[in-house]
Every structure is written in C-alpha cells, then in structure tokens.
mmCIF file of C-alpha atoms in Angstrom:
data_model
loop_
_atom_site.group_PDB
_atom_site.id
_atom_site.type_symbol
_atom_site.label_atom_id
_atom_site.label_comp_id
_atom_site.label_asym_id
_atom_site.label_seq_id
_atom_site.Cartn_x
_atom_site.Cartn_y
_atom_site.Cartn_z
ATOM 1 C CA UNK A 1 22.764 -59.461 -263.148
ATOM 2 C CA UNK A 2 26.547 -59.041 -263.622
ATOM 3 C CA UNK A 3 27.911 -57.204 -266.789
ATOM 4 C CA UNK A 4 30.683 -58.499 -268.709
ATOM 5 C CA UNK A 5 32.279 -57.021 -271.815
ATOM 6 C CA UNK A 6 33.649 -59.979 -274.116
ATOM 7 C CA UNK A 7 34.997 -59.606 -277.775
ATOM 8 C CA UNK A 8 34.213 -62.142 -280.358
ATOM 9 C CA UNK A 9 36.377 -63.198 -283.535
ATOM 10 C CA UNK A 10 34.393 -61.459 -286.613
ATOM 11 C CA UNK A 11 32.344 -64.940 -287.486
ATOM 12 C CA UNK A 12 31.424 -65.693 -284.112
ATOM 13 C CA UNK A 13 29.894 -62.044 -284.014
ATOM 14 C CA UNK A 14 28.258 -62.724 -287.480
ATOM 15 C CA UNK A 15 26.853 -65.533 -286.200
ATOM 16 C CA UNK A 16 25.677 -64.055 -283.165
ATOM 17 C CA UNK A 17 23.631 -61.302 -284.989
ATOM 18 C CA UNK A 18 22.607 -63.785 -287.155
ATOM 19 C CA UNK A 19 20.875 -65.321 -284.506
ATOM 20 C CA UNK A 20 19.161 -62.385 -283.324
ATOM 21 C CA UNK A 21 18.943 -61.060 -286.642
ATOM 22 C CA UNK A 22 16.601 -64.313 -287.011
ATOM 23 C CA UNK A 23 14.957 -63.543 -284.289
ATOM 24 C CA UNK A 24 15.778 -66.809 -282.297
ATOM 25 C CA UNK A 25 17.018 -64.749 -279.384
ATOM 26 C CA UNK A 26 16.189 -61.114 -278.739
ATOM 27 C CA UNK A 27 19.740 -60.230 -278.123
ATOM 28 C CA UNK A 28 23.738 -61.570 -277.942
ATOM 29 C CA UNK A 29 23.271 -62.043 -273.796
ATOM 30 C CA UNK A 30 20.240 -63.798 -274.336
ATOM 31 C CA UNK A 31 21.756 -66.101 -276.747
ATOM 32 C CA UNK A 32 25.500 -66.227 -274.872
ATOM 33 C CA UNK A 33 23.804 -66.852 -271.437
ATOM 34 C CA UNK A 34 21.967 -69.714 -273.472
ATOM 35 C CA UNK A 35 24.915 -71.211 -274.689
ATOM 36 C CA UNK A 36 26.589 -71.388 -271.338
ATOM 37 C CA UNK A 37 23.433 -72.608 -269.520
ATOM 38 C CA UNK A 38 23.704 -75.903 -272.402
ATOM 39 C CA UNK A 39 27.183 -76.236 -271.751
ATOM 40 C CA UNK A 40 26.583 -76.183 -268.425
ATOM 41 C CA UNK A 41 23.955 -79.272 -268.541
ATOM 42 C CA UNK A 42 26.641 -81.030 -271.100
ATOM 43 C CA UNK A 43 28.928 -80.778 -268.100
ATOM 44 C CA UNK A 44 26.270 -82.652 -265.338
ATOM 45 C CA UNK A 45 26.405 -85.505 -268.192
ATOM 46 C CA UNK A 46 29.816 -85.829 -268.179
ATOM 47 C CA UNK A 47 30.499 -85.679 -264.883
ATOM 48 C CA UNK A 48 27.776 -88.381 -264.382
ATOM 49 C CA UNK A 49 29.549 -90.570 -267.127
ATOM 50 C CA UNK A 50 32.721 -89.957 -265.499
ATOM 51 C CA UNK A 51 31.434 -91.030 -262.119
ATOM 52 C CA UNK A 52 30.102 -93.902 -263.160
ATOM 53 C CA UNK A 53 33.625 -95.218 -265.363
ATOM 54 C CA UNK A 54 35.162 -94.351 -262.249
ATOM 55 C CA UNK A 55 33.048 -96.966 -260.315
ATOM 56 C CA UNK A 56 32.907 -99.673 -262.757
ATOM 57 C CA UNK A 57 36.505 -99.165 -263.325
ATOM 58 C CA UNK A 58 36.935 -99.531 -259.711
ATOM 59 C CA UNK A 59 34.407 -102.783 -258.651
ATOM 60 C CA UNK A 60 35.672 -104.099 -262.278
ATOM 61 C CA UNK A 61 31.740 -104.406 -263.643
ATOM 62 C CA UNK A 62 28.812 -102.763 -263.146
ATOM 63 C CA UNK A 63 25.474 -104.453 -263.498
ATOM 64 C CA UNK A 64 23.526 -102.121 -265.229
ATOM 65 C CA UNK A 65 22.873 -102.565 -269.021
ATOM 66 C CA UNK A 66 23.899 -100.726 -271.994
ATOM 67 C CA UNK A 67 20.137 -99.114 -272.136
ATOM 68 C CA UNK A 68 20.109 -98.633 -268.724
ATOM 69 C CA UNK A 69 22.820 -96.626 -268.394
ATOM 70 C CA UNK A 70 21.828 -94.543 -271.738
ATOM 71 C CA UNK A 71 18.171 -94.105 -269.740
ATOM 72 C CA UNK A 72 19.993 -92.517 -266.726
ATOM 73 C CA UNK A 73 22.605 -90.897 -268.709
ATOM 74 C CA UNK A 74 19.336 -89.103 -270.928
ATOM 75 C CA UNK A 75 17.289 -88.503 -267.395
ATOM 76 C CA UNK A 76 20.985 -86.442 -266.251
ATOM 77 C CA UNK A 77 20.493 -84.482 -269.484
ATOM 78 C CA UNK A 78 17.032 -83.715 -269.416
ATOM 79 C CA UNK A 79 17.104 -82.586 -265.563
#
C-alpha cells in the first residue's frame, strides 16, 4: 500500500478524529481511503449520466422513461 503524507485545514482534522474518535473508522486512512473509494463510485454515476445526455442529446430522444433511467442510474451506484 502506498504512503502519502497530506495536511488537513484544522476542522477537517477535527473532524477526522472525530470520526475515529467515534469509533466509525479505526483510523484517518481508513476513513480518507473511504471517502475516496465513495467519490470514486459518485464519479461511475456521473459519467453514466453524462453518457447517456450525450446520446439523447445526440439521437434527439431517448426512449427510456424517467424511472427507468433512475433504476439504471441507482443499479450504476450500487455496483
């Protein structure tokens, strides 16, 4: 596993050993590499939402449905 050394403003840090402090994580990496691995899946959504507003901007419709498209969009998220 690679090693980095970051710095955080002081209430991102506070917040960070609050977390720990709480005992939701067991430590800052733990908690950091969580954060990125969510951001991470937000990206996969919104490249999948931008993929598809490319299309139906392109063919000018699409045929899928609102709940459709939220269905798929969720299914992205989720993995």
């Amino acid at each position: 596993m690679a090693r980095q050394s970051i710095s955080f403003t002081q209430p991102n840090d506070e917040w960070l050993k609050s977390q720990v402090d709480n005992q939701e994580y067991s430590s800052k990496s733990e908690l950091v590499n969580d954060l990125i691995r969510q951001a991470r899946n937000q990206q996969v959504q919104i490249d999948w939402i931008k993929a598809k507003l490319e299309k139906a901007e392109k063919s000018g419709f699409t045929n899928d449905t609102k709940s459709e498209i939220l269905k798929q969009s969720k299914a992205t998220l989720n993995g």
